[in-house]
Amino acid sequence: MRSPSSQKLIRLAAQTFTLLCGIYFLWEALSYRGFYSRLAEFQIARFGQYAPLLTYLFLLCLFSLPALLIAWLLLRKRDKDTPVAQILDQRLDQARRLRRFLIAPGLTAACVAAGLLIYSAFGLPSPEGETQTVSASEIGAVSIKQGPARLVGGELGTIIFFGQDWFVGDDRMAFSPYRSSGASTGAASVFVQLEARTKSDAEKVTQQPSWSGIIVEGGLPGPVRVLFNYMGVGITTPHYTLYADEYSLKIRYWLQSIQWGILAVFFGILAIWQNRSIKKLEKMRDQLTV
């Protein structure tokens, strides 16, 4: 039978590895790179869209579950020559650890859901205020303020249609670089989000004298940046994106928040179920010691 110190070391190694996997793939998801970006692009190529949270959870499970399974198998061997009372105590201790293990990601998911809602409400520009008019010929020479804006004097370039499936809803948008008339090459500093729910809608988009909406620094989803780069459309740093309205700007944050909230509820249900298992083990132990 392994010593308590070696058992503790095995558990700590498995938990630390899982935590590191979670942090690493969260970084990949936020920066849209590595395994996460490759898996997302595979889904986009195959289905025309991808599921962000499912992609993250798949990678987390794929890389962390083997370590957890190995740790469980190693620790499970100690039951053979151990008294029944001690086995119950050990399993009770494991069950309590698992409950804490379920509560931690549940609270994390709840915090992420709340953070996304707070960011969408206070961290993004609103449609209120004076509308800034930006001429395509002045882009890069004048400062662009986040908020209501109107783009004039330019034309759309390559149009990218993009969809994200959040299971509780989806957002499908088209984006295009906005440059001075006749300037079809070179890195773009401003992009326009177009109102198109399907690829055929995106193909029907025509040039307009002006485009109005809410402009935000950055704003292009990671897959869209990659698709533009694949098509030879450079993106400057910083870049700006003009969203048609507040709904289009915030919908993906709302959907992400709902999905993270569902994940928090899921872990909460598992924790409640685990709590019932703990009570059963406590009852068995009490009956054995009477």
Short mmCIF file of N, CA, C and O in Angstrom, two decimals, residues 57-106:
data_model
loop_
_atom_site.label_atom_id
_atom_site.label_comp_id
_atom_site.label_asym_id
_atom_site.label_seq_id
_atom_site.Cartn_x
_atom_site.Cartn_y
_atom_site.Cartn_z
N LEU A 57 -13.72 22.87 -23.94
CA LEU A 57 -13.94 21.74 -23.06
C LEU A 57 -13.40 20.44 -23.65
O LEU A 57 -12.87 19.59 -22.93
N PHE A 58 -13.52 20.29 -24.97
CA PHE A 58 -13.00 19.10 -25.63
C PHE A 58 -11.48 19.01 -25.44
O PHE A 58 -10.95 17.95 -25.09
N LEU A 59 -10.78 20.11 -25.65
CA LEU A 59 -9.33 20.10 -25.49
C LEU A 59 -8.94 19.87 -24.04
O LEU A 59 -7.98 19.14 -23.75
N LEU A 60 -9.67 20.48 -23.12
CA LEU A 60 -9.38 20.29 -21.70
C LEU A 60 -9.54 18.83 -21.30
O LEU A 60 -8.67 18.26 -20.62
N CYS A 61 -10.63 18.20 -21.73
CA CYS A 61 -10.86 16.80 -21.40
C CYS A 61 -9.83 15.89 -22.08
O CYS A 61 -9.33 14.95 -21.48
N LEU A 62 -9.55 16.18 -23.35
CA LEU A 62 -8.64 15.34 -24.11
C LEU A 62 -7.26 15.27 -23.47
O LEU A 62 -6.63 14.21 -23.42
N PHE A 63 -6.78 16.40 -22.94
CA PHE A 63 -5.42 16.44 -22.40
C PHE A 63 -5.36 16.16 -20.90
O PHE A 63 -4.32 15.70 -20.41
N SER A 64 -6.43 16.43 -20.16
CA SER A 64 -6.36 16.26 -18.70
C SER A 64 -6.93 14.94 -18.21
O SER A 64 -6.45 14.41 -17.19
N LEU A 65 -7.90 14.37 -18.90
CA LEU A 65 -8.52 13.13 -18.42
C LEU A 65 -7.53 11.96 -18.30
O LEU A 65 -7.63 11.18 -17.34
N PRO A 66 -6.60 11.77 -19.26
CA PRO A 66 -5.65 10.67 -19.08
C PRO A 66 -4.87 10.76 -17.77
O PRO A 66 -4.66 9.74 -17.10
N ALA A 67 -4.44 11.96 -17.39
CA ALA A 67 -3.70 12.13 -16.14
C ALA A 67 -4.58 11.80 -14.94
O ALA A 67 -4.15 11.15 -13.99
N LEU A 68 -5.84 12.25 -14.97
CA LEU A 68 -6.76 11.97 -13.88
C LEU A 68 -7.07 10.47 -13.80
O LEU A 68 -7.18 9.91 -12.70
N LEU A 69 -7.20 9.83 -14.96
CA LEU A 69 -7.49 8.40 -14.99
C LEU A 69 -6.32 7.59 -14.43
O LEU A 69 -6.51 6.65 -13.64
N ILE A 70 -5.10 7.96 -14.82
CA ILE A 70 -3.90 7.27 -14.31
C ILE A 70 -3.81 7.43 -12.78
O ILE A 70 -3.53 6.47 -12.06
N ALA A 71 -4.06 8.65 -12.31
CA ALA A 71 -4.01 8.89 -10.86
C ALA A 71 -5.07 8.05 -10.15
O ALA A 71 -4.80 7.46 -9.08
N TRP A 72 -6.26 7.96 -10.72
CA TRP A 72 -7.34 7.17 -10.10
C TRP A 72 -6.98 5.69 -10.04
O TRP A 72 -7.20 5.02 -9.03
N LEU A 73 -6.39 5.17 -11.12
CA LEU A 73 -6.00 3.76 -11.16
C LEU A 73 -4.90 3.46 -10.13
O LEU A 73 -4.91 2.41 -9.48
N LEU A 74 -3.94 4.38 -10.02
CA LEU A 74 -2.86 4.17 -9.05
C LEU A 74 -3.38 4.18 -7.62
O LEU A 74 -2.95 3.38 -6.78
N LEU A 75 -4.29 5.11 -7.33
CA LEU A 75 -4.81 5.22 -5.97
C LEU A 75 -5.81 4.11 -5.66
O LEU A 75 -5.97 3.71 -4.51
N ARG A 76 -6.48 3.58 -6.67
CA ARG A 76 -7.49 2.56 -6.48
C ARG A 76 -6.87 1.24 -5.99
O ARG A 76 -7.52 0.47 -5.27
N LYS A 77 -5.62 0.99 -6.34
CA LYS A 77 -4.97 -0.26 -5.98
C LYS A 77 -4.80 -0.42 -4.47
O LYS A 77 -4.61 -1.51 -3.97
N ARG A 78 -4.87 0.63 -3.75
CA ARG A 78 -4.60 0.54 -2.31
C ARG A 78 -5.75 -0.12 -1.55
O ARG A 78 -5.64 -0.43 -0.38
N ASP A 79 -6.91 -0.32 -2.21
CA ASP A 79 -8.07 -0.87 -1.51
C ASP A 79 -7.92 -2.36 -1.19
O ASP A 79 -8.64 -2.90 -0.36
N LYS A 80 -7.06 -3.10 -1.84
CA LYS A 80 -7.02 -4.55 -1.75
C LYS A 80 -6.77 -5.05 -0.33
O LYS A 80 -7.45 -5.96 0.14
N ASP A 81 -5.77 -4.52 0.33
CA ASP A 81 -5.40 -5.03 1.65
C ASP A 81 -5.74 -4.06 2.77
O ASP A 81 -5.13 -4.10 3.83
N THR A 82 -6.70 -3.19 2.50
CA THR A 82 -7.06 -2.16 3.48
C THR A 82 -8.35 -2.55 4.19
O THR A 82 -9.29 -3.04 3.55
N PRO A 83 -8.44 -2.39 5.53
CA PRO A 83 -9.68 -2.67 6.26
C PRO A 83 -10.86 -1.89 5.70
O PRO A 83 -10.70 -0.78 5.17
N VAL A 84 -12.07 -2.49 5.84
CA VAL A 84 -13.28 -1.87 5.27
C VAL A 84 -13.51 -0.47 5.83
O VAL A 84 -13.83 0.47 5.09
N ALA A 85 -13.34 -0.31 7.14
CA ALA A 85 -13.56 1.01 7.75
C ALA A 85 -12.61 2.05 7.18
O ALA A 85 -13.00 3.19 6.91
N GLN A 86 -11.36 1.64 6.97
CA GLN A 86 -10.39 2.58 6.41
C GLN A 86 -10.70 2.90 4.95
O GLN A 86 -10.51 4.02 4.50
N ILE A 87 -11.19 1.87 4.22
CA ILE A 87 -11.58 2.11 2.82
C ILE A 87 -12.70 3.13 2.74
O ILE A 87 -12.68 4.03 1.90
N LEU A 88 -13.68 3.00 3.64
CA LEU A 88 -14.79 3.96 3.66
C LEU A 88 -14.29 5.37 3.96
O LEU A 88 -14.73 6.35 3.36
N ASP A 89 -13.37 5.47 4.92
CA ASP A 89 -12.80 6.78 5.24
C ASP A 89 -12.06 7.36 4.03
O ASP A 89 -12.17 8.56 3.74
N GLN A 90 -11.32 6.51 3.34
CA GLN A 90 -10.58 6.97 2.16
C GLN A 90 -11.52 7.43 1.05
O GLN A 90 -11.32 8.47 0.43
N ARG A 91 -12.57 6.62 0.82
CA ARG A 91 -13.53 6.97 -0.23
C ARG A 91 -14.32 8.22 0.13
O ARG A 91 -14.66 9.02 -0.73
N LEU A 92 -14.60 8.37 1.40
CA LEU A 92 -15.28 9.57 1.85
C LEU A 92 -14.41 10.80 1.64
O LEU A 92 -14.88 11.86 1.21
N ASP A 93 -13.12 10.62 1.95
CA ASP A 93 -12.18 11.72 1.72
C ASP A 93 -12.09 12.06 0.24
O ASP A 93 -12.08 13.23 -0.14
N GLN A 94 -12.06 11.04 -0.63
CA GLN A 94 -12.03 11.26 -2.07
C GLN A 94 -13.29 11.95 -2.56
O GLN A 94 -13.25 12.85 -3.40
N ALA A 95 -14.43 11.51 -2.01
CA ALA A 95 -15.71 12.10 -2.42
C ALA A 95 -15.78 13.58 -2.05
O ALA A 95 -16.30 14.40 -2.82
N ARG A 96 -15.26 13.92 -0.90
CA ARG A 96 -15.26 15.33 -0.48
C ARG A 96 -14.33 16.16 -1.37
O ARG A 96 -14.63 17.30 -1.70
N ARG A 97 -13.19 15.54 -1.74
CA ARG A 97 -12.28 16.25 -2.65
C ARG A 97 -12.95 16.47 -4.01
O ARG A 97 -12.81 17.54 -4.61
N LEU A 98 -13.66 15.45 -4.50
CA LEU A 98 -14.34 15.58 -5.78
C LEU A 98 -15.40 16.66 -5.73
O LEU A 98 -15.57 17.42 -6.69
N ARG A 99 -16.09 16.76 -4.59
CA ARG A 99 -17.09 17.82 -4.44
C ARG A 99 -16.43 19.19 -4.54
O ARG A 99 -16.95 20.09 -5.22
N ARG A 100 -15.30 19.35 -3.86
CA ARG A 100 -14.58 20.62 -3.97
C ARG A 100 -14.09 20.85 -5.39
O ARG A 100 -14.10 21.98 -5.89
N PHE A 101 -13.67 19.76 -6.05
CA PHE A 101 -13.18 19.85 -7.43
C PHE A 101 -14.30 20.29 -8.38
O PHE A 101 -14.04 20.97 -9.37
N LEU A 102 -15.54 19.92 -8.08
CA LEU A 102 -16.69 20.31 -8.91
C LEU A 102 -17.13 21.74 -8.60
O LEU A 102 -17.56 22.48 -9.49
N ILE A 103 -17.03 22.11 -7.35
CA ILE A 103 -17.46 23.45 -6.95
C ILE A 103 -16.55 24.52 -7.55
O ILE A 103 -17.02 25.57 -8.00
N ALA A 104 -15.24 24.24 -7.60
CA ALA A 104 -14.28 25.24 -8.10
C ALA A 104 -14.57 25.65 -9.55
O ALA A 104 -14.71 26.85 -9.83
N PRO A 105 -14.68 24.72 -10.52
CA PRO A 105 -15.00 25.16 -11.88
C PRO A 105 -16.39 25.75 -12.00
O PRO A 105 -16.63 26.61 -12.86
N GLY A 106 -17.33 25.29 -11.15
CA GLY A 106 -18.67 25.87 -11.17
C GLY A 106 -18.64 27.35 -10.80
O GLY A 106 -19.28 28.18 -11.46
#
